[in-house]
Amino acid sequence: MVRVWAPGRINLIGEHTDYNEGLVLPLAIDLGITMEVGPLADRIELSSDAEEEPVSIQLPVEDPSSLRPAWARYVGAVAAELGAREGVRGRLRSTLPARSGLSSSAALEVATALALGAEGPTREIAGLCQRAERRATGVPCGIMDQLASLAGEAGRALLIDCRDLGITPIRLPDDLAVIAYPTGQERSLDATPYAERRRQCELAAEIIGPLRDAQLADLACIDDSTLRARARHVISENERVREMVAALEAGDRRRAGEILVEGHRSLRADFEVSTPHIDDLVESLLAIPGVLGARLTGAGFGGTLVVLTDPGIDLGGGWPVRASSGAWRSDA
Ligand code: GLA
């Protein structure tokens, strides 16, 4: 019997920067997927307490995107990337709300990869799972979610440089609470304009060079106002990641909260991935005493807010989350 744990993630700051060779600051959280499996010849059979229909997949997998139910695409895509011929049978339990922007799909990919025996450096397994996500859904996602799930550390956020995949753990102040607050707007990435946003960043980079290296002054060279706004978000967001690291290291919780608010403004006005409902929710949370900052986390278009508060604040909803260790596998 093999037991696997793969956490979801919440991103403190650094949104839509990973596929621009930029900086991100996620933490693996104590919500995630547990999988218990035994060996099975040439099939994968999994049931989930979070899904009505089980997964039953014949190996080897050639076209995971056509598998049903929808969650079988992620499982099958990992099997396809691994070239798996020997399967598993078992069940999974999830404490992670699906379609919430807390990387339930990355956790499922990572759990499947470990259950099927993936080995090697963390970055390689993360890359395999990232390719699986793309193959399953066609969404050209970055590597943040899969890498955060694998590399998480208790009590620490992960500063990831998505150019060289260097990871620096950043200790979170003890008196800072992180709350995942659902917006009530569920979504799957493949039903969003994520790919269009990515394409716009690439078009901007064709004019001013990699956005990771660009300066705000370079924006004047971009005539198209939409591309200029997308690039402004990415350039300023990388700077916010650096500022957040400095604020956390200095224990400056007030500044950490302000950076979230600045990040949300940029996602709303420049990257246009928020909604009026979400903007109202952020404003109403900011009015609660003890709330230091709030913003949309993950790709946007719905999903979850990351809220920083004083310890012990009751927001009337949401889940307090802790920075957790990364994915593991244990063979009993
Ligand atoms: C999704 C993607 C990530 C990243 C975020 C936005 O979660 O999977 O790679 O691009 O959106 O920061």
mmCIF file of C-alpha atoms and ligand atoms in Angstrom:
data_model
loop_
_atom_site.group_PDB
_atom_site.id
_atom_site.type_symbol
_atom_site.label_atom_id
_atom_site.label_comp_id
_atom_site.label_asym_id
_atom_site.label_seq_id
_atom_site.Cartn_x
_atom_site.Cartn_y
_atom_site.Cartn_z
ATOM 1 C CA MET A 1 0.000 0.000 0.000
ATOM 2 C CA VAL A 2 1.292 3.424 -0.966
ATOM 3 C CA ARG A 3 0.166 6.614 0.749
ATOM 4 C CA VAL A 4 0.688 9.995 -0.872
ATOM 5 C CA TRP A 5 0.016 13.568 0.246
ATOM 6 C CA ALA A 6 0.037 16.563 -2.089
ATOM 7 C CA PRO A 7 -0.922 20.021 -0.812
ATOM 8 C CA GLY A 8 -2.634 22.857 -2.622
ATOM 9 C CA ARG A 9 -1.087 26.308 -2.552
ATOM 10 C CA ILE A 10 -2.010 29.888 -1.902
ATOM 11 C CA ASN A 11 0.023 32.588 -3.581
ATOM 12 C CA LEU A 12 0.878 35.581 -1.403
ATOM 13 C CA ILE A 13 2.014 37.712 -4.327
ATOM 14 C CA GLY A 14 3.506 37.257 -7.811
ATOM 15 C CA GLU A 15 0.554 36.587 -10.097
ATOM 16 C CA HIS A 16 0.922 35.879 -13.821
ATOM 17 C CA THR A 17 4.651 36.321 -13.405
ATOM 18 C CA ASP A 18 5.675 32.640 -13.512
ATOM 19 C CA TYR A 19 5.260 32.275 -17.271
ATOM 20 C CA ASN A 20 7.093 35.588 -17.693
ATOM 21 C CA GLU A 21 10.303 34.235 -16.110
ATOM 22 C CA GLY A 22 9.421 36.269 -13.036
ATOM 23 C CA LEU A 23 9.115 35.933 -9.261
ATOM 24 C CA VAL A 24 6.352 34.275 -7.226
ATOM 25 C CA LEU A 25 5.788 33.831 -3.483
ATOM 26 C CA PRO A 26 3.375 30.945 -2.835
ATOM 27 C CA LEU A 27 3.061 28.674 0.169
ATOM 28 C CA ALA A 28 1.988 25.054 0.157
ATOM 29 C CA ILE A 29 -1.015 24.863 2.487
ATOM 30 C CA ASP A 30 -2.408 22.316 4.920
ATOM 31 C CA LEU A 31 -5.319 21.559 2.591
ATOM 32 C CA GLY A 32 -4.644 18.967 -0.053
ATOM 33 C CA ILE A 33 -5.082 15.489 -1.438
ATOM 34 C CA THR A 34 -4.325 12.163 0.245
ATOM 35 C CA MET A 35 -4.176 9.114 -2.021
ATOM 36 C CA GLU A 36 -3.966 5.491 -0.945
ATOM 37 C CA VAL A 37 -3.270 2.998 -3.698
ATOM 38 C CA GLY A 38 -2.090 -0.505 -4.393
ATOM 39 C CA PRO A 39 -0.710 -1.942 -7.642
ATOM 40 C CA LEU A 40 -2.962 -2.835 -10.586
ATOM 41 C CA ALA A 41 -1.861 -4.212 -13.956
ATOM 42 C CA ASP A 42 -2.289 -1.805 -16.902
ATOM 43 C CA ARG A 43 -5.145 0.321 -15.468
ATOM 44 C CA ILE A 44 -5.656 3.219 -13.090
ATOM 45 C CA GLU A 45 -8.798 2.996 -10.996
ATOM 46 C CA LEU A 46 -9.427 5.753 -8.487
ATOM 47 C CA SER A 47 -12.416 6.977 -6.551
ATOM 48 C CA SER A 48 -12.583 10.329 -4.807
ATOM 49 C CA ASP A 49 -14.667 11.648 -1.956
ATOM 50 C CA ALA A 50 -14.792 14.954 -3.836
ATOM 51 C CA GLU A 51 -16.062 13.611 -7.165
ATOM 52 C CA GLU A 52 -19.168 11.669 -8.043
ATOM 53 C CA GLU A 53 -17.706 9.516 -10.770
ATOM 54 C CA PRO A 54 -14.582 7.381 -10.342
ATOM 55 C CA VAL A 55 -11.694 7.284 -12.788
ATOM 56 C CA SER A 56 -10.959 4.167 -14.802
ATOM 57 C CA ILE A 57 -8.149 4.503 -17.319
ATOM 58 C CA GLN A 58 -6.521 1.940 -19.599
ATOM 59 C CA LEU A 59 -2.723 2.244 -19.821
ATOM 60 C CA PRO A 60 -0.801 3.397 -21.725
ATOM 61 C CA VAL A 61 -2.633 6.710 -22.213
ATOM 62 C CA GLU A 62 -2.315 8.458 -25.557
ATOM 63 C CA ASP A 63 -4.850 11.290 -25.509
ATOM 64 C CA PRO A 64 -5.661 12.316 -21.921
ATOM 65 C CA SER A 65 -7.707 15.349 -22.988
ATOM 66 C CA SER A 66 -10.515 13.059 -24.184
ATOM 67 C CA LEU A 67 -10.842 11.141 -20.896
ATOM 68 C CA ARG A 68 -13.998 11.392 -18.771
ATOM 69 C CA PRO A 69 -15.011 12.351 -16.115
ATOM 70 C CA ALA A 70 -13.139 15.674 -16.268
ATOM 71 C CA TRP A 71 -10.780 14.869 -13.396
ATOM 72 C CA ALA A 72 -9.562 11.765 -15.249
ATOM 73 C CA ARG A 73 -7.799 14.108 -17.703
ATOM 74 C CA TYR A 74 -5.294 15.183 -15.040
ATOM 75 C CA VAL A 75 -4.661 11.647 -13.815
ATOM 76 C CA GLY A 76 -4.348 10.336 -17.375
ATOM 77 C CA ALA A 77 -2.072 13.171 -18.478
ATOM 78 C CA VAL A 78 0.381 12.429 -15.665
ATOM 79 C CA ALA A 79 0.317 8.730 -16.632
ATOM 80 C CA ALA A 80 0.941 9.732 -20.254
ATOM 81 C CA GLU A 81 3.872 12.011 -19.329
ATOM 82 C CA LEU A 82 5.383 9.215 -17.225
ATOM 83 C CA GLY A 83 4.778 6.650 -19.966
ATOM 84 C CA ALA A 84 3.123 4.528 -17.242
ATOM 85 C CA ARG A 85 2.266 0.932 -18.168
ATOM 86 C CA GLU A 86 1.656 -0.345 -14.669
ATOM 87 C CA GLY A 87 -1.286 1.178 -12.866
ATOM 88 C CA VAL A 88 -2.761 1.593 -9.397
ATOM 89 C CA ARG A 89 -6.102 1.120 -7.729
ATOM 90 C CA GLY A 90 -7.242 3.101 -4.728
ATOM 91 C CA ARG A 91 -8.995 6.131 -3.400
ATOM 92 C CA LEU A 92 -8.308 9.738 -2.691
ATOM 93 C CA ARG A 93 -9.609 12.211 -0.191
ATOM 94 C CA SER A 94 -9.442 15.936 -0.705
ATOM 95 C CA THR A 95 -9.705 18.771 1.775
ATOM 96 C CA LEU A 96 -9.144 21.209 -1.069
ATOM 97 C CA PRO A 97 -12.185 22.801 -2.671
ATOM 98 C CA ALA A 98 -12.092 22.079 -6.430
ATOM 99 C CA ARG A 99 -12.121 24.932 -8.973
ATOM 100 C CA SER A 100 -11.265 27.390 -6.203
ATOM 101 C CA GLY A 101 -7.904 28.700 -7.392
ATOM 102 C CA LEU A 102 -6.052 26.802 -4.634
ATOM 103 C CA SER A 103 -4.438 24.465 -7.174
ATOM 104 C CA SER A 104 -6.544 21.377 -6.702
ATOM 105 C CA SER A 105 -5.502 20.253 -10.184
ATOM 106 C CA ALA A 106 -1.782 20.658 -9.422
ATOM 107 C CA ALA A 107 -2.249 18.704 -6.167
ATOM 108 C CA LEU A 108 -4.009 15.941 -8.120
ATOM 109 C CA GLU A 109 -1.207 15.841 -10.695
ATOM 110 C CA VAL A 110 1.513 15.725 -8.043
ATOM 111 C CA ALA A 111 -0.314 13.055 -6.008
ATOM 112 C CA THR A 112 -0.794 10.942 -9.143
ATOM 113 C CA ALA A 113 2.851 11.321 -10.177
ATOM 114 C CA LEU A 114 4.102 10.176 -6.761
ATOM 115 C CA ALA A 115 1.550 7.342 -6.585
ATOM 116 C CA LEU A 116 2.746 6.108 -9.990
ATOM 117 C CA GLY A 117 6.329 6.137 -8.743
ATOM 118 C CA ALA A 118 7.742 9.351 -10.272
ATOM 119 C CA GLU A 119 11.266 9.909 -9.007
ATOM 120 C CA GLY A 120 13.940 12.522 -9.453
ATOM 121 C CA PRO A 121 14.578 16.143 -8.587
ATOM 122 C CA THR A 122 11.572 18.165 -7.412
ATOM 123 C CA ARG A 123 11.879 20.546 -10.349
ATOM 124 C CA GLU A 124 11.692 17.694 -12.840
ATOM 125 C CA ILE A 125 8.580 16.190 -11.279
ATOM 126 C CA ALA A 126 7.049 19.685 -11.177
ATOM 127 C CA GLY A 127 7.879 20.146 -14.868
ATOM 128 C CA LEU A 128 6.300 16.795 -15.701
ATOM 129 C CA CYS A 129 3.116 17.770 -13.841
ATOM 130 C CA GLN A 130 3.063 21.183 -15.536
ATOM 131 C CA ARG A 131 3.256 19.474 -18.946
ATOM 132 C CA ALA A 132 0.479 17.134 -17.800
ATOM 133 C CA GLU A 133 -1.775 20.088 -16.928
ATOM 134 C CA ARG A 134 -1.190 21.555 -20.379
ATOM 135 C CA ARG A 135 -1.845 18.234 -22.049
ATOM 136 C CA ALA A 136 -5.004 17.601 -20.024
ATOM 137 C CA THR A 137 -6.607 20.986 -20.536
ATOM 138 C CA GLY A 138 -4.689 22.873 -23.220
ATOM 139 C CA VAL A 139 -4.049 25.692 -20.707
ATOM 140 C CA PRO A 140 -0.477 27.027 -21.052
ATOM 141 C CA CYS A 141 0.051 27.316 -17.292
ATOM 142 C CA GLY A 142 3.305 28.226 -15.576
ATOM 143 C CA ILE A 143 5.154 26.064 -13.055
ATOM 144 C CA MET A 144 4.259 27.813 -9.784
ATOM 145 C CA ASP A 145 1.448 25.549 -8.573
ATOM 146 C CA GLN A 146 3.134 22.204 -9.180
ATOM 147 C CA LEU A 147 6.466 23.393 -7.771
ATOM 148 C CA ALA A 148 4.841 24.885 -4.659
ATOM 149 C CA SER A 149 2.990 21.625 -3.981
ATOM 150 C CA LEU A 150 6.220 19.640 -4.192
ATOM 151 C CA ALA A 151 8.640 22.033 -2.504
ATOM 152 C CA GLY A 152 6.511 23.441 0.333
ATOM 153 C CA GLU A 153 8.039 24.045 3.767
ATOM 154 C CA ALA A 154 6.242 24.321 7.091
ATOM 155 C CA GLY A 155 6.032 27.908 8.310
ATOM 156 C CA ARG A 156 7.587 29.316 5.152
ATOM 157 C CA ALA A 157 6.543 30.867 1.887
ATOM 158 C CA LEU A 158 8.629 30.001 -1.169
ATOM 159 C CA LEU A 159 10.305 32.718 -3.166
ATOM 160 C CA ILE A 160 10.605 31.045 -6.572
ATOM 161 C CA ASP A 161 12.606 32.596 -9.366
ATOM 162 C CA CYS A 162 10.813 31.170 -12.383
ATOM 163 C CA ARG A 163 13.771 31.944 -14.644
ATOM 164 C CA ASP A 164 16.140 29.433 -13.033
ATOM 165 C CA LEU A 165 13.639 27.751 -10.647
ATOM 166 C CA GLY A 166 15.754 28.723 -7.650
ATOM 167 C CA ILE A 167 13.759 28.476 -4.407
ATOM 168 C CA THR A 168 14.375 30.548 -1.274
ATOM 169 C CA PRO A 169 12.161 29.743 1.750
ATOM 170 C CA ILE A 170 10.938 32.896 3.515
ATOM 171 C CA ARG A 171 9.863 32.590 7.138
ATOM 172 C CA LEU A 172 6.374 33.896 7.868
ATOM 173 C CA PRO A 173 5.980 36.041 11.008
ATOM 174 C CA ASP A 174 4.265 34.117 13.829
ATOM 175 C CA ASP A 175 1.747 36.901 14.368
ATOM 176 C CA LEU A 176 0.530 36.899 10.777
ATOM 177 C CA ALA A 177 -2.523 34.790 9.885
ATOM 178 C CA VAL A 178 -3.192 33.724 6.285
ATOM 179 C CA ILE A 179 -6.822 33.083 5.358
ATOM 180 C CA ALA A 180 -8.109 31.552 2.131
ATOM 181 C CA TYR A 181 -11.452 33.253 1.529
ATOM 182 C CA PRO A 182 -13.690 31.860 -1.231
ATOM 183 C CA THR A 183 -15.209 34.378 -3.638
ATOM 184 C CA GLY A 184 -18.120 32.040 -4.366
ATOM 185 C CA GLN A 185 -17.171 32.158 -8.039
ATOM 186 C CA GLU A 186 -15.812 28.742 -9.054
ATOM 187 C CA ARG A 187 -13.987 28.313 -12.310
ATOM 188 C CA SER A 188 -11.723 25.948 -14.205
ATOM 189 C CA LEU A 189 -8.684 27.492 -15.847
ATOM 190 C CA ASP A 190 -9.605 26.107 -19.254
ATOM 191 C CA ALA A 191 -12.798 28.158 -19.209
ATOM 192 C CA THR A 192 -10.937 31.460 -18.681
ATOM 193 C CA PRO A 193 -8.955 33.875 -20.904
ATOM 194 C CA TYR A 194 -5.709 32.692 -19.234
ATOM 195 C CA ALA A 195 -4.114 31.764 -22.579
ATOM 196 C CA GLU A 196 -5.071 35.146 -24.018
ATOM 197 C CA ARG A 197 -3.403 36.958 -21.106
ATOM 198 C CA ARG A 198 -0.276 34.900 -21.605
ATOM 199 C CA ARG A 199 -0.251 35.699 -25.327
ATOM 200 C CA GLN A 200 -0.600 39.413 -24.574
ATOM 201 C CA CYS A 201 2.438 39.223 -22.275
ATOM 202 C CA GLU A 202 4.404 37.540 -25.057
ATOM 203 C CA LEU A 203 3.416 40.253 -27.525
ATOM 204 C CA ALA A 204 4.520 42.926 -25.046
ATOM 205 C CA ALA A 205 7.826 41.084 -24.549
ATOM 206 C CA GLU A 206 8.397 41.085 -28.308
ATOM 207 C CA ILE A 207 8.436 44.886 -28.107
ATOM 208 C CA ILE A 208 10.373 45.571 -24.873
ATOM 209 C CA GLY A 209 12.167 42.274 -24.218
ATOM 210 C CA PRO A 210 11.533 39.783 -21.381
ATOM 211 C CA LEU A 211 9.150 41.431 -18.904
ATOM 212 C CA ARG A 212 11.328 40.092 -16.087
ATOM 213 C CA ASP A 213 14.096 42.462 -17.162
ATOM 214 C CA ALA A 214 11.934 45.381 -18.265
ATOM 215 C CA GLN A 215 11.460 48.650 -16.357
ATOM 216 C CA LEU A 216 8.319 50.742 -16.031
ATOM 217 C CA ALA A 217 10.004 53.366 -18.257
ATOM 218 C CA ASP A 218 10.033 50.804 -21.111
ATOM 219 C CA LEU A 219 6.241 50.862 -21.199
ATOM 220 C CA ALA A 220 6.329 54.066 -23.237
ATOM 221 C CA CYS A 221 7.530 51.969 -26.200
ATOM 222 C CA ILE A 222 4.267 49.953 -26.252
ATOM 223 C CA ASP A 223 1.580 51.726 -28.303
ATOM 224 C CA ASP A 224 -1.261 49.305 -27.641
ATOM 225 C CA SER A 225 -2.899 50.301 -24.364
ATOM 226 C CA THR A 226 -4.016 46.754 -23.477
ATOM 227 C CA LEU A 227 -0.549 45.259 -23.983
ATOM 228 C CA ARG A 228 0.935 48.199 -22.058
ATOM 229 C CA ALA A 229 -1.364 47.527 -19.110
ATOM 230 C CA ARG A 230 -0.583 43.781 -19.088
ATOM 231 C CA ALA A 231 3.158 44.510 -19.094
ATOM 232 C CA ARG A 232 2.753 47.144 -16.369
ATOM 233 C CA HIS A 233 1.104 44.527 -14.155
ATOM 234 C CA VAL A 234 3.918 42.009 -14.643
ATOM 235 C CA ILE A 235 6.745 44.516 -14.160
ATOM 236 C CA SER A 236 5.180 46.028 -11.028
ATOM 237 C CA GLU A 237 4.192 42.591 -9.688
ATOM 238 C CA ASN A 238 7.795 41.366 -9.748
ATOM 239 C CA GLU A 239 8.697 44.433 -7.705
ATOM 240 C CA ARG A 240 5.872 43.687 -5.265
ATOM 241 C CA VAL A 241 7.296 40.198 -4.709
ATOM 242 C CA ARG A 242 10.652 41.723 -3.771
ATOM 243 C CA GLU A 243 8.917 44.228 -1.480
ATOM 244 C CA MET A 244 6.847 41.483 0.157
ATOM 245 C CA VAL A 245 9.960 39.438 0.921
ATOM 246 C CA ALA A 246 11.537 42.507 2.532
ATOM 247 C CA ALA A 247 8.359 43.218 4.541
ATOM 248 C CA LEU A 248 8.116 39.611 5.798
ATOM 249 C CA GLU A 249 11.776 39.499 6.718
ATOM 250 C CA ALA A 250 11.386 42.769 8.630
ATOM 251 C CA GLY A 251 8.197 41.520 10.320
ATOM 252 C CA ASP A 252 6.409 44.546 8.819
ATOM 253 C CA ARG A 253 2.882 43.122 8.692
ATOM 254 C CA ARG A 254 1.233 46.441 7.846
ATOM 255 C CA ARG A 255 3.362 46.824 4.726
ATOM 256 C CA ALA A 256 2.731 43.165 3.798
ATOM 257 C CA GLY A 257 -1.003 43.907 3.848
ATOM 258 C CA GLU A 258 -0.589 47.048 1.741
ATOM 259 C CA ILE A 259 1.306 45.085 -0.899
ATOM 260 C CA LEU A 260 -1.640 42.691 -1.229
ATOM 261 C CA VAL A 261 -3.971 45.613 -1.798
ATOM 262 C CA GLU A 262 -1.625 47.107 -4.406
ATOM 263 C CA GLY A 263 -1.423 43.693 -6.069
ATOM 264 C CA HIS A 264 -5.206 43.414 -6.232
ATOM 265 C CA ARG A 265 -5.495 46.873 -7.773
ATOM 266 C CA SER A 266 -3.039 45.858 -10.475
ATOM 267 C CA LEU A 267 -4.890 42.587 -11.172
ATOM 268 C CA ARG A 268 -8.120 44.541 -11.443
ATOM 269 C CA ALA A 269 -7.062 47.547 -13.494
ATOM 270 C CA ASP A 270 -4.064 46.353 -15.523
ATOM 271 C CA PHE A 271 -4.430 42.585 -15.869
ATOM 272 C CA GLU A 272 -8.249 42.633 -15.766
ATOM 273 C CA VAL A 273 -8.751 39.270 -14.081
ATOM 274 C CA SER A 274 -11.053 40.429 -11.262
ATOM 275 C CA THR A 275 -14.817 40.971 -11.220
ATOM 276 C CA PRO A 276 -16.988 43.681 -9.584
ATOM 277 C CA HIS A 277 -18.236 41.111 -7.050
ATOM 278 C CA ILE A 278 -14.665 40.230 -6.078
ATOM 279 C CA ASP A 279 -13.638 43.897 -5.849
ATOM 280 C CA ASP A 280 -16.560 44.539 -3.484
ATOM 281 C CA LEU A 281 -15.577 41.513 -1.404
ATOM 282 C CA VAL A 282 -12.002 42.776 -1.068
ATOM 283 C CA GLU A 283 -13.296 46.207 0.027
ATOM 284 C CA SER A 284 -15.643 44.739 2.615
ATOM 285 C CA LEU A 285 -12.906 42.512 4.057
ATOM 286 C CA LEU A 286 -10.515 45.457 4.283
ATOM 287 C CA ALA A 287 -13.082 47.253 6.450
ATOM 288 C CA ILE A 288 -12.884 44.519 9.146
ATOM 289 C CA PRO A 289 -10.627 45.461 12.089
ATOM 290 C CA GLY A 290 -7.521 43.254 12.151
ATOM 291 C CA VAL A 291 -7.500 42.678 8.385
ATOM 292 C CA LEU A 292 -4.142 43.800 7.004
ATOM 293 C CA GLY A 293 -4.725 43.181 3.302
ATOM 294 C CA ALA A 294 -6.619 41.058 0.771
ATOM 295 C CA ARG A 295 -6.382 40.219 -2.889
ATOM 296 C CA LEU A 296 -7.337 37.652 -5.469
ATOM 297 C CA THR A 297 -4.916 34.711 -5.463
ATOM 298 C CA GLY A 298 -4.090 32.434 -8.407
ATOM 299 C CA ALA A 299 -5.130 33.012 -11.982
ATOM 300 C CA GLY A 300 -8.197 35.097 -11.148
ATOM 301 C CA PHE A 301 -11.587 35.289 -12.878
ATOM 302 C CA GLY A 302 -13.048 33.896 -9.622
ATOM 303 C CA GLY A 303 -11.561 31.494 -7.117
ATOM 304 C CA THR A 304 -10.176 32.486 -3.744
ATOM 305 C CA LEU A 305 -8.842 35.567 -1.972
ATOM 306 C CA VAL A 306 -5.694 35.534 0.132
ATOM 307 C CA VAL A 307 -6.270 37.608 3.259
ATOM 308 C CA LEU A 308 -3.610 38.582 5.800
ATOM 309 C CA THR A 309 -4.889 39.319 9.287
ATOM 310 C CA ASP A 310 -3.907 39.615 12.911
ATOM 311 C CA PRO A 311 -4.085 36.185 14.583
ATOM 312 C CA GLY A 312 -7.528 35.005 15.714
ATOM 313 C CA ILE A 313 -9.693 37.246 13.503
ATOM 314 C CA ASP A 314 -13.025 35.726 12.471
ATOM 315 C CA LEU A 315 -13.984 36.792 8.950
ATOM 316 C CA GLY A 316 -17.259 34.882 9.072
ATOM 317 C CA GLY A 317 -15.982 32.500 6.385
ATOM 318 C CA GLY A 318 -12.835 31.226 4.759
ATOM 319 C CA TRP A 319 -10.193 28.834 5.992
ATOM 320 C CA PRO A 320 -7.160 29.812 8.064
ATOM 321 C CA VAL A 321 -4.267 28.075 6.285
ATOM 322 C CA ARG A 322 -0.750 27.248 7.435
ATOM 323 C CA ALA A 323 2.359 26.948 5.346
ATOM 324 C CA SER A 324 2.819 23.194 5.035
ATOM 325 C CA SER A 325 5.564 20.823 3.975
ATOM 326 C CA GLY A 326 5.506 19.675 0.370
ATOM 327 C CA ALA A 327 4.200 16.468 -1.172
ATOM 328 C CA TRP A 328 5.430 13.075 0.106
ATOM 329 C CA ARG A 329 5.014 9.381 -0.539
ATOM 330 C CA SER A 330 5.246 6.623 2.016
ATOM 331 C CA ASP A 331 5.364 2.909 1.151
ATOM 332 C CA ALA A 332 3.841 0.777 3.891
HETATM 333 C C1 GLA B 1 -2.514 29.554 -12.396
HETATM 334 C C2 GLA B 1 -1.362 28.876 -13.137
HETATM 335 C C3 GLA B 1 -0.014 29.351 -12.587
HETATM 336 C C4 GLA B 1 0.070 30.871 -12.552
HETATM 337 C C5 GLA B 1 -1.179 31.478 -11.896
HETATM 338 C C6 GLA B 1 -1.221 32.986 -11.990
HETATM 339 O O1 GLA B 1 -2.552 29.152 -11.061
HETATM 340 O O2 GLA B 1 -1.450 27.489 -13.014
HETATM 341 O O3 GLA B 1 1.027 28.809 -13.340
HETATM 342 O O4 GLA B 1 0.282 31.399 -13.824
HETATM 343 O O5 GLA B 1 -2.378 30.972 -12.470
HETATM 344 O O6 GLA B 1 -0.202 33.552 -11.224
#
